[in-house]
Amino acid sequence: MFKKITSIYGDGIGPEVVKQAMKVLDTIAEVYQHEFVYERALLGAEAIDATGAALPTETVASALNSDAVLLGAVGHPRFDNDPNATVRPEQGLLGIRKALQLYANVRPVQTVPSLHHLSPIKIKAKTGVDFIIYRELTGGIYFGDKFTSEDGTAATDTCHYQQHEIERIARLAFEAAMQRRKKLTLVDKANVLETSRLWRKTIQQIAVRYPEVTVEYLFVDNAAMQLILNPGQFDVILTENMFGDIISDEASVLTGSLGLLPSASIGNSTALFEPVHGSYPQATGKDIANPIGAILSAAMMLDYFGLQHEATVVRNAVQWTLENGFVTKDIDPVNFYFTSTVGDLICDYIHGKAIEVVNKGNIELRKSTII
């Protein structure tokens, strides 16, 4: 299989984690006789520095002409700390979602027993957690009209949704539920917001077509609490843009590290795959960032390409590294391995070099030497 991939390193640790994901994809290509070619493109702060725009037209053109996009991270503190900045890195992220019509963000959340100790949540609550969040990505308050008064003392952000925007992601979520445990939870704020009432009305209409799926409705504040108290109750969570942004990051607490979670953004054009973590500027260039989220995003890309077996191999490789303690500094601040070493170990597993019992003394920092 031949696939063209637009690689966007982005900001902060983005280049480091994307390079590991690409290394894993190249290993898959070598072992299973595929061909993946990459076209480098700019987005975010690096794009602003190079071109003055957060999303250059060349990046959109590359993405539209590729089979998928692999993105690292977007954001830089110099923009976060400047409320007067007119061009911001995040504009590039919102812009590419709009340009590619990526209306659905898909975020799987699974807990790993060997990492239960990292989460502040009780182990009993984390056991067996396996759910997926479908977040609407191109509507809502992030894309609504914005207004600031001339004197700067008042501001308005408009939350806007149309029924067809809700229907298209709802269909994806219901189909996913049919392949899983047949349960869907809509997260909204229908007791206050007109947009949420439209969401609830639309979901009730679509649910009739999926009689096997049990549908539950939770206000977002309750949902945020339930994610901590009893996350195992969830199977498929469906929600609007801002609520999904917040609760999906909250869900990372269950796994023990934000660096472990992947995501896919899909829609009417090229799909985009990225870890859910931010740019983590404090770790830039130190080879300590966790590449697992990016690597699992690459596994989701393989699923998207129809290469389910290869995707499973990548996930098994990740599981193997975690179970054997080959983890980065965010997971083990004392006995940690470098970003590049973890990537090498995952590639070794894919090559069939990994063994059941590992002598960690054979693994040097920055170099995989499984014998």
mmCIF file of C-alpha atoms in Angstrom:
data_model
loop_
_atom_site.group_PDB
_atom_site.id
_atom_site.type_symbol
_atom_site.label_atom_id
_atom_site.label_comp_id
_atom_site.label_asym_id
_atom_site.label_seq_id
_atom_site.Cartn_x
_atom_site.Cartn_y
_atom_site.Cartn_z
ATOM 1 C CA MET A 1 0.000 0.000 0.000
ATOM 2 C CA PHE A 2 1.212 3.498 -0.880
ATOM 3 C CA LYS A 3 0.107 6.486 1.194
ATOM 4 C CA LYS A 4 1.165 10.131 1.207
ATOM 5 C CA ILE A 5 1.197 11.776 4.627
ATOM 6 C CA THR A 6 1.508 15.474 5.416
ATOM 7 C CA SER A 7 3.702 15.745 8.501
ATOM 8 C CA ILE A 8 3.269 18.863 10.612
ATOM 9 C CA TYR A 9 5.748 18.992 13.464
ATOM 10 C CA GLY A 10 4.227 22.080 15.037
ATOM 11 C CA ASP A 11 5.583 23.665 18.188
ATOM 12 C CA GLY A 12 7.439 22.687 21.360
ATOM 13 C CA ILE A 13 7.794 18.920 21.648
ATOM 14 C CA GLY A 14 5.845 18.423 18.409
ATOM 15 C CA PRO A 15 8.905 17.652 16.252
ATOM 16 C CA GLU A 16 10.226 15.105 18.748
ATOM 17 C CA VAL A 17 7.013 13.078 19.066
ATOM 18 C CA VAL A 18 6.116 13.243 15.369
ATOM 19 C CA LYS A 19 9.543 11.895 14.425
ATOM 20 C CA GLN A 20 8.974 8.881 16.671
ATOM 21 C CA ALA A 21 5.536 8.272 15.164
ATOM 22 C CA MET A 22 7.035 8.479 11.675
ATOM 23 C CA LYS A 23 9.787 6.067 12.721
ATOM 24 C CA VAL A 24 7.139 3.587 13.841
ATOM 25 C CA LEU A 25 5.187 4.042 10.600
ATOM 26 C CA ASP A 26 8.372 3.457 8.599
ATOM 27 C CA THR A 27 9.006 0.258 10.561
ATOM 28 C CA ILE A 28 5.474 -0.923 9.818
ATOM 29 C CA ALA A 29 6.052 -0.101 6.151
ATOM 30 C CA GLU A 30 9.276 -2.107 6.134
ATOM 31 C CA VAL A 31 7.875 -5.160 7.901
ATOM 32 C CA TYR A 32 4.552 -5.292 6.060
ATOM 33 C CA GLN A 33 5.724 -4.006 2.679
ATOM 34 C CA HIS A 34 3.905 -0.691 2.507
ATOM 35 C CA GLU A 35 5.226 2.683 1.387
ATOM 36 C CA PHE A 36 4.594 5.868 3.327
ATOM 37 C CA VAL A 37 5.976 9.147 1.997
ATOM 38 C CA TYR A 38 5.926 12.398 3.927
ATOM 39 C CA GLU A 39 5.559 16.015 2.914
ATOM 40 C CA ARG A 40 6.632 18.514 5.551
ATOM 41 C CA ALA A 41 4.281 21.432 6.240
ATOM 42 C CA LEU A 42 4.095 24.301 8.750
ATOM 43 C CA LEU A 43 1.413 25.231 11.267
ATOM 44 C CA GLY A 44 1.214 27.172 14.510
ATOM 45 C CA ALA A 45 3.992 29.266 16.027
ATOM 46 C CA GLU A 46 6.604 27.820 13.685
ATOM 47 C CA ALA A 47 4.446 28.895 10.743
ATOM 48 C CA ILE A 48 3.984 32.386 12.179
ATOM 49 C CA ASP A 49 7.743 32.745 12.598
ATOM 50 C CA ALA A 50 8.426 31.545 9.065
ATOM 51 C CA THR A 51 5.540 33.083 7.118
ATOM 52 C CA GLY A 52 3.574 35.427 9.372
ATOM 53 C CA ALA A 53 0.510 33.161 9.132
ATOM 54 C CA ALA A 54 -0.563 30.430 11.543
ATOM 55 C CA LEU A 55 -1.831 28.336 8.624
ATOM 56 C CA PRO A 56 0.012 28.951 5.327
ATOM 57 C CA THR A 57 -1.907 28.187 2.149
ATOM 58 C CA GLU A 58 0.817 25.678 1.244
ATOM 59 C CA THR A 59 -0.051 23.621 4.313
ATOM 60 C CA VAL A 60 -3.715 23.417 3.362
ATOM 61 C CA ALA A 61 -2.777 22.431 -0.207
ATOM 62 C CA SER A 62 -0.451 19.705 1.058
ATOM 63 C CA ALA A 63 -3.090 18.317 3.414
ATOM 64 C CA LEU A 64 -5.774 18.268 0.740
ATOM 65 C CA ASN A 65 -3.434 16.348 -1.553
ATOM 66 C CA SER A 66 -2.454 13.769 1.065
ATOM 67 C CA ASP A 67 -4.075 10.620 2.390
ATOM 68 C CA ALA A 68 -3.705 11.770 5.994
ATOM 69 C CA VAL A 69 -2.104 14.422 8.189
ATOM 70 C CA LEU A 70 0.127 13.698 11.185
ATOM 71 C CA LEU A 71 0.370 16.645 13.595
ATOM 72 C CA GLY A 72 2.561 17.110 16.662
ATOM 73 C CA ALA A 73 1.477 20.007 18.870
ATOM 74 C CA VAL A 74 0.454 23.648 18.579
ATOM 75 C CA GLY A 75 1.077 26.563 20.937
ATOM 76 C CA HIS A 76 3.766 28.807 22.403
ATOM 77 C CA PRO A 77 3.806 30.736 25.701
ATOM 78 C CA ARG A 78 4.860 33.999 24.087
ATOM 79 C CA PHE A 79 1.432 34.116 22.434
ATOM 80 C CA ASP A 80 -0.397 32.868 25.531
ATOM 81 C CA ASN A 81 1.086 35.730 27.513
ATOM 82 C CA ASP A 82 0.241 38.392 24.938
ATOM 83 C CA PRO A 83 -3.510 39.200 24.938
ATOM 84 C CA ASN A 84 -2.940 41.733 22.147
ATOM 85 C CA ALA A 85 -1.484 39.262 19.655
ATOM 86 C CA THR A 86 -3.586 39.319 16.489
ATOM 87 C CA VAL A 87 -2.124 36.104 15.048
ATOM 88 C CA ARG A 88 -2.024 33.073 17.317
ATOM 89 C CA PRO A 89 -0.811 29.484 16.810
ATOM 90 C CA GLU A 90 -4.208 28.015 17.702
ATOM 91 C CA GLN A 91 -5.761 29.871 14.760
ATOM 92 C CA GLY A 92 -3.817 27.481 12.558
ATOM 93 C CA LEU A 93 -5.328 24.475 14.283
ATOM 94 C CA LEU A 94 -8.867 25.801 14.025
ATOM 95 C CA GLY A 95 -8.172 26.825 10.452
ATOM 96 C CA ILE A 96 -7.003 23.424 9.251
ATOM 97 C CA ARG A 97 -9.994 21.766 10.887
ATOM 98 C CA LYS A 98 -12.236 24.095 8.939
ATOM 99 C CA ALA A 99 -10.275 23.773 5.676
ATOM 100 C CA LEU A 100 -10.383 19.970 5.821
ATOM 101 C CA GLN A 101 -13.973 19.939 7.122
ATOM 102 C CA LEU A 102 -12.906 17.865 10.121
ATOM 103 C CA TYR A 103 -16.144 17.832 12.036
ATOM 104 C CA ALA A 104 -15.480 14.876 14.372
ATOM 105 C CA ASN A 105 -12.684 14.465 16.880
ATOM 106 C CA VAL A 106 -12.334 10.904 18.156
ATOM 107 C CA ARG A 107 -10.463 10.299 21.421
ATOM 108 C CA PRO A 108 -10.201 6.772 22.860
ATOM 109 C CA VAL A 109 -9.465 6.472 26.581
ATOM 110 C CA GLN A 110 -8.191 3.205 28.042
ATOM 111 C CA THR A 111 -6.519 2.664 31.377
ATOM 112 C CA VAL A 112 -3.384 0.542 31.724
ATOM 113 C CA PRO A 113 -3.098 -1.544 34.932
ATOM 114 C CA SER A 114 0.652 -0.976 35.228
ATOM 115 C CA LEU A 115 0.035 2.785 35.346
ATOM 116 C CA HIS A 116 -2.879 2.865 37.791
ATOM 117 C CA HIS A 117 -0.629 4.263 40.512
ATOM 118 C CA LEU A 118 -0.047 7.464 38.512
ATOM 119 C CA SER A 119 -3.623 8.652 38.656
ATOM 120 C CA PRO A 120 -5.143 10.343 41.725
ATOM 121 C CA ILE A 121 -8.315 8.360 41.050
ATOM 122 C CA LYS A 122 -8.888 5.230 43.148
ATOM 123 C CA ILE A 123 -7.698 2.051 41.458
ATOM 124 C CA LYS A 124 -11.149 0.455 41.736
ATOM 125 C CA ALA A 125 -12.663 3.289 39.663
ATOM 126 C CA LYS A 126 -9.974 3.008 36.951
ATOM 127 C CA THR A 127 -10.123 -0.743 36.433
ATOM 128 C CA GLY A 128 -11.405 -1.737 33.015
ATOM 129 C CA VAL A 129 -12.021 1.816 31.782
ATOM 130 C CA ASP A 130 -12.474 1.781 28.004
ATOM 131 C CA PHE A 131 -14.501 4.509 26.330
ATOM 132 C CA ILE A 132 -14.293 6.820 23.345
ATOM 133 C CA ILE A 133 -15.224 10.491 23.050
ATOM 134 C CA TYR A 134 -16.800 11.932 19.911
ATOM 135 C CA ARG A 135 -16.368 15.701 20.030
ATOM 136 C CA GLU A 136 -17.923 17.979 17.401
ATOM 137 C CA LEU A 137 -15.061 20.002 15.985
ATOM 138 C CA THR A 138 -16.132 22.753 13.599
ATOM 139 C CA GLY A 139 -19.093 24.415 15.300
ATOM 140 C CA GLY A 140 -20.008 25.913 18.629
ATOM 141 C CA ILE A 141 -18.508 28.802 20.534
ATOM 142 C CA TYR A 142 -15.004 28.360 19.115
ATOM 143 C CA PHE A 143 -16.228 29.161 15.610
ATOM 144 C CA GLY A 144 -19.073 31.539 16.439
ATOM 145 C CA ASP A 145 -19.066 35.298 15.937
ATOM 146 C CA LYS A 146 -16.842 37.188 18.353
ATOM 147 C CA PHE A 147 -17.182 40.782 19.489
ATOM 148 C CA THR A 148 -15.238 43.110 21.784
ATOM 149 C CA SER A 149 -16.550 46.566 22.614
ATOM 150 C CA GLU A 150 -14.582 49.598 21.510
ATOM 151 C CA ASP A 151 -13.568 50.423 25.056
ATOM 152 C CA GLY A 152 -12.461 46.838 25.672
ATOM 153 C CA THR A 153 -14.676 46.354 28.710
ATOM 154 C CA ALA A 154 -17.148 43.863 27.211
ATOM 155 C CA ALA A 155 -16.848 40.825 24.962
ATOM 156 C CA THR A 156 -19.175 38.282 23.366
ATOM 157 C CA ASP A 157 -18.601 34.799 21.937
ATOM 158 C CA THR A 158 -21.534 33.264 20.073
ATOM 159 C CA CYS A 159 -22.308 29.535 20.283
ATOM 160 C CA HIS A 160 -24.003 28.441 17.061
ATOM 161 C CA TYR A 161 -25.059 25.015 15.791
ATOM 162 C CA GLN A 162 -27.141 23.780 12.898
ATOM 163 C CA GLN A 163 -28.996 20.494 12.987
ATOM 164 C CA HIS A 164 -27.027 18.949 10.123
ATOM 165 C CA GLU A 165 -23.765 19.591 12.029
ATOM 166 C CA ILE A 166 -25.097 17.567 14.918
ATOM 167 C CA GLU A 167 -26.535 14.801 12.743
ATOM 168 C CA ARG A 168 -23.306 13.985 10.920
ATOM 169 C CA ILE A 169 -21.219 13.409 14.040
ATOM 170 C CA ALA A 170 -24.102 11.689 15.806
ATOM 171 C CA ARG A 171 -24.241 9.085 13.067
ATOM 172 C CA LEU A 172 -20.544 8.327 13.575
ATOM 173 C CA ALA A 173 -21.003 8.034 17.322
ATOM 174 C CA PHE A 174 -24.012 5.727 17.031
ATOM 175 C CA GLU A 175 -22.166 3.524 14.523
ATOM 176 C CA ALA A 176 -19.236 3.327 16.918
ATOM 177 C CA ALA A 177 -21.563 2.357 19.752
ATOM 178 C CA MET A 178 -22.971 -0.441 17.606
ATOM 179 C CA GLN A 179 -19.452 -1.879 17.312
ATOM 180 C CA ARG A 180 -18.785 -1.549 21.040
ATOM 181 C CA ARG A 181 -21.050 -2.038 24.083
ATOM 182 C CA LYS A 182 -24.065 -0.335 22.520
ATOM 183 C CA LYS A 183 -24.257 2.575 24.907
ATOM 184 C CA LEU A 184 -24.089 6.276 24.044
ATOM 185 C CA THR A 185 -24.018 9.229 26.449
ATOM 186 C CA LEU A 186 -24.839 12.716 25.218
ATOM 187 C CA VAL A 187 -23.132 15.413 27.276
ATOM 188 C CA ASP A 188 -24.836 18.818 27.082
ATOM 189 C CA LYS A 189 -26.262 21.679 29.135
ATOM 190 C CA ALA A 190 -29.844 21.465 27.948
ATOM 191 C CA ASN A 191 -31.222 23.003 31.128
ATOM 192 C CA VAL A 192 -29.591 26.322 30.187
ATOM 193 C CA LEU A 193 -28.470 26.470 26.536
ATOM 194 C CA GLU A 194 -30.640 26.560 23.406
ATOM 195 C CA THR A 195 -27.840 24.890 21.418
ATOM 196 C CA SER A 196 -27.840 22.000 23.890
ATOM 197 C CA ARG A 197 -31.588 21.630 23.546
ATOM 198 C CA LEU A 198 -31.100 21.354 19.785
ATOM 199 C CA TRP A 199 -28.459 18.674 20.386
ATOM 200 C CA ARG A 200 -30.766 16.700 22.643
ATOM 201 C CA LYS A 201 -33.723 16.964 20.257
ATOM 202 C CA THR A 202 -31.575 15.837 17.311
ATOM 203 C CA ILE A 203 -30.081 12.877 19.168
ATOM 204 C CA GLN A 204 -33.533 11.729 20.255
ATOM 205 C CA GLN A 205 -34.614 11.712 16.604
ATOM 206 C CA ILE A 206 -31.536 9.758 15.446
ATOM 207 C CA ALA A 207 -31.712 7.276 18.336
ATOM 208 C CA VAL A 208 -34.912 5.834 16.857
ATOM 209 C CA ARG A 209 -32.790 4.416 14.015
ATOM 210 C CA TYR A 210 -30.523 2.613 16.499
ATOM 211 C CA PRO A 211 -32.905 0.759 18.842
ATOM 212 C CA GLU A 212 -30.101 -1.490 20.101
ATOM 213 C CA VAL A 213 -28.159 1.480 21.490
ATOM 214 C CA THR A 214 -29.008 2.677 24.991
ATOM 215 C CA VAL A 215 -28.881 6.475 25.082
ATOM 216 C CA GLU A 216 -28.266 8.456 28.251
ATOM 217 C CA TYR A 217 -28.157 12.215 28.762
ATOM 218 C CA LEU A 218 -25.862 14.009 31.211
ATOM 219 C CA PHE A 219 -25.381 17.691 31.894
ATOM 220 C CA VAL A 220 -21.736 18.553 31.414
ATOM 221 C CA ASP A 221 -21.098 19.392 35.062
ATOM 222 C CA ASN A 222 -22.459 16.013 36.132
ATOM 223 C CA ALA A 223 -20.537 14.283 33.354
ATOM 224 C CA ALA A 224 -17.304 15.871 34.567
ATOM 225 C CA MET A 225 -17.993 14.486 38.037
ATOM 226 C CA GLN A 226 -18.990 11.036 36.775
ATOM 227 C CA LEU A 227 -15.744 10.771 34.794
ATOM 228 C CA ILE A 228 -13.942 10.809 38.124
ATOM 229 C CA LEU A 229 -16.413 8.873 40.273
ATOM 230 C CA ASN A 230 -17.321 6.065 37.866
ATOM 231 C CA PRO A 231 -15.574 6.293 34.462
ATOM 232 C CA GLY A 232 -16.281 2.631 33.737
ATOM 233 C CA GLN A 233 -19.937 3.468 33.066
ATOM 234 C CA PHE A 234 -19.082 5.150 29.773
ATOM 235 C CA ASP A 235 -18.824 3.537 26.357
ATOM 236 C CA VAL A 236 -19.313 6.249 23.690
ATOM 237 C CA ILE A 237 -19.518 9.890 24.782
ATOM 238 C CA LEU A 238 -20.928 12.393 22.293
ATOM 239 C CA THR A 239 -20.715 16.120 22.880
ATOM 240 C CA GLU A 240 -20.266 19.567 21.374
ATOM 241 C CA ASN A 241 -17.000 21.381 20.759
ATOM 242 C CA MET A 242 -16.138 23.202 23.983
ATOM 243 C CA PHE A 243 -17.535 20.561 26.337
ATOM 244 C CA GLY A 244 -15.591 17.901 24.452
ATOM 245 C CA ASP A 245 -12.398 19.932 24.662
ATOM 246 C CA ILE A 246 -12.694 20.102 28.435
ATOM 247 C CA ILE A 247 -13.874 16.606 29.366
ATOM 248 C CA SER A 248 -11.452 14.848 26.999
ATOM 249 C CA ASP A 249 -8.539 16.539 28.760
ATOM 250 C CA GLU A 250 -10.082 15.659 32.107
ATOM 251 C CA ALA A 251 -10.227 12.034 30.967
ATOM 252 C CA SER A 252 -6.434 12.003 30.603
ATOM 253 C CA VAL A 253 -6.206 11.941 34.415
ATOM 254 C CA LEU A 254 -7.583 8.402 34.291
ATOM 255 C CA THR A 255 -4.635 7.105 32.256
ATOM 256 C CA GLY A 256 -1.997 8.802 34.381
ATOM 257 C CA SER A 257 -0.461 11.021 31.721
ATOM 258 C CA LEU A 258 -1.714 13.360 29.013
ATOM 259 C CA GLY A 259 1.125 12.053 26.869
ATOM 260 C CA LEU A 260 -0.570 8.677 26.398
ATOM 261 C CA LEU A 261 -3.718 9.732 24.561
ATOM 262 C CA PRO A 262 -4.161 9.784 20.774
ATOM 263 C CA SER A 263 -6.863 11.349 18.648
ATOM 264 C CA ALA A 264 -8.237 11.368 15.128
ATOM 265 C CA SER A 265 -10.102 14.203 13.441
ATOM 266 C CA ILE A 266 -12.237 13.051 10.535
ATOM 267 C CA GLY A 267 -14.734 14.623 8.194
ATOM 268 C CA ASN A 268 -15.330 15.259 4.519
ATOM 269 C CA SER A 269 -11.703 15.408 3.434
ATOM 270 C CA THR A 270 -8.257 14.279 4.580
ATOM 271 C CA ALA A 271 -8.216 12.985 8.170
ATOM 272 C CA LEU A 272 -5.826 14.401 10.763
ATOM 273 C CA PHE A 273 -4.153 12.488 13.581
ATOM 274 C CA GLU A 274 -2.528 14.050 16.634
ATOM 275 C CA PRO A 275 -1.803 13.376 20.303
ATOM 276 C CA VAL A 276 -4.057 15.285 22.670
ATOM 277 C CA HIS A 277 -1.244 16.873 24.670
ATOM 278 C CA GLY A 278 -0.033 20.432 24.220
ATOM 279 C CA SER A 279 3.326 21.713 23.044
ATOM 280 C CA TYR A 280 4.989 21.394 26.505
ATOM 281 C CA PRO A 281 7.595 24.093 25.772
ATOM 282 C CA GLN A 282 9.532 23.379 28.977
ATOM 283 C CA ALA A 283 10.604 20.010 27.549
ATOM 284 C CA THR A 284 11.449 21.177 24.048
ATOM 285 C CA GLY A 285 14.627 19.614 22.682
ATOM 286 C CA LYS A 286 15.352 17.582 25.828
ATOM 287 C CA ASP A 287 14.274 14.186 24.429
ATOM 288 C CA ILE A 288 12.047 13.585 27.467
ATOM 289 C CA ALA A 289 8.573 14.034 25.969
ATOM 290 C CA ASN A 290 6.215 11.067 25.892
ATOM 291 C CA PRO A 291 5.833 9.859 22.270
ATOM 292 C CA ILE A 292 3.100 7.309 23.032
ATOM 293 C CA GLY A 293 0.189 9.648 22.228
ATOM 294 C CA ALA A 294 1.700 10.432 18.832
ATOM 295 C CA ILE A 295 2.520 6.778 18.150
ATOM 296 C CA LEU A 296 -1.000 5.660 19.060
ATOM 297 C CA SER A 297 -2.310 8.434 16.796
ATOM 298 C CA ALA A 298 -0.293 6.798 14.025
ATOM 299 C CA ALA A 299 -2.003 3.515 14.935
ATOM 300 C CA MET A 300 -5.365 5.235 14.472
ATOM 301 C CA MET A 301 -4.104 6.402 11.091
ATOM 302 C CA LEU A 302 -3.317 2.795 10.169
ATOM 303 C CA ASP A 303 -6.888 1.853 11.129
ATOM 304 C CA TYR A 304 -8.098 4.676 8.882
ATOM 305 C CA PHE A 305 -6.025 3.221 6.025
ATOM 306 C CA GLY A 306 -7.718 -0.147 6.581
ATOM 307 C CA LEU A 307 -4.564 -1.699 8.062
ATOM 308 C CA GLN A 308 -6.159 -3.028 11.240
ATOM 309 C CA HIS A 309 -3.581 -5.775 11.795
ATOM 310 C CA GLU A 310 -0.701 -3.324 11.574
ATOM 311 C CA ALA A 311 -2.508 -0.960 13.946
ATOM 312 C CA THR A 312 -2.923 -3.795 16.454
ATOM 313 C CA VAL A 313 0.781 -4.596 16.240
ATOM 314 C CA VAL A 314 1.636 -0.986 17.099
ATOM 315 C CA ARG A 315 -0.746 -1.005 20.064
ATOM 316 C CA ASN A 316 0.716 -4.303 21.274
ATOM 317 C CA ALA A 317 4.186 -2.796 21.032
ATOM 318 C CA VAL A 318 3.102 0.198 23.098
ATOM 319 C CA GLN A 319 1.514 -2.092 25.676
ATOM 320 C CA TRP A 320 4.740 -4.078 25.880
ATOM 321 C CA THR A 321 6.859 -1.008 26.583
ATOM 322 C CA LEU A 322 4.481 0.200 29.294
ATOM 323 C CA GLU A 323 4.236 -3.171 30.997
ATOM 324 C CA ASN A 324 8.041 -3.498 31.057
ATOM 325 C CA GLY A 325 8.590 -0.016 32.462
ATOM 326 C CA PHE A 326 10.114 1.518 29.353
ATOM 327 C CA VAL A 327 8.506 4.864 29.998
ATOM 328 C CA THR A 328 9.357 8.548 29.758
ATOM 329 C CA LYS A 329 9.916 11.052 32.543
ATOM 330 C CA ASP A 330 6.251 12.051 32.900
ATOM 331 C CA ILE A 331 5.461 8.493 33.984
ATOM 332 C CA ASP A 332 8.600 7.695 36.000
ATOM 333 C CA PRO A 333 10.634 10.777 36.998
ATOM 334 C CA VAL A 334 13.532 8.651 38.273
ATOM 335 C CA ASN A 335 13.920 5.525 36.134
ATOM 336 C CA PHE A 336 12.883 6.948 32.784
ATOM 337 C CA TYR A 337 13.870 6.424 29.172
ATOM 338 C CA PHE A 338 14.294 9.050 26.512
ATOM 339 C CA THR A 339 11.725 9.872 23.850
ATOM 340 C CA SER A 340 13.881 8.389 21.109
ATOM 341 C CA THR A 341 14.660 5.257 23.143
ATOM 342 C CA VAL A 342 10.971 4.498 23.643
ATOM 343 C CA GLY A 343 10.450 4.936 19.904
ATOM 344 C CA ASP A 344 13.330 2.567 19.175
ATOM 345 C CA LEU A 345 11.966 -0.050 21.572
ATOM 346 C CA ILE A 346 8.546 0.034 19.936
ATOM 347 C CA CYS A 347 10.206 -0.402 16.545
ATOM 348 C CA ASP A 348 12.244 -3.327 17.947
ATOM 349 C CA TYR A 349 9.027 -5.000 19.066
ATOM 350 C CA ILE A 350 7.483 -4.557 15.620
ATOM 351 C CA HIS A 351 10.623 -6.101 14.101
ATOM 352 C CA GLY A 352 10.180 -9.083 16.404
ATOM 353 C CA LYS A 353 13.326 -8.359 18.432
ATOM 354 C CA ALA A 354 11.582 -8.006 21.776
ATOM 355 C CA ILE A 355 11.760 -10.874 24.237
ATOM 356 C CA GLU A 356 9.446 -11.864 27.067
ATOM 357 C CA VAL A 357 11.990 -11.278 29.828
ATOM 358 C CA VAL A 358 14.033 -8.141 29.340
ATOM 359 C CA ASN A 359 17.348 -7.317 30.946
ATOM 360 C CA LYS A 360 17.084 -3.568 31.295
ATOM 361 C CA GLY A 361 20.835 -3.378 31.623
ATOM 362 C CA ASN A 362 21.000 -4.146 27.912
ATOM 363 C CA ILE A 363 19.159 -0.967 27.069
ATOM 364 C CA GLU A 364 21.333 2.122 27.036
ATOM 365 C CA LEU A 365 19.917 5.606 27.296
ATOM 366 C CA ARG A 366 19.090 6.968 23.832
ATOM 367 C CA LYS A 367 19.771 3.582 22.233
ATOM 368 C CA SER A 368 17.739 0.401 22.001
ATOM 369 C CA THR A 369 19.969 -2.641 22.439
ATOM 370 C CA ILE A 370 17.665 -5.574 23.061
ATOM 371 C CA ILE A 371 19.724 -8.749 22.626
#
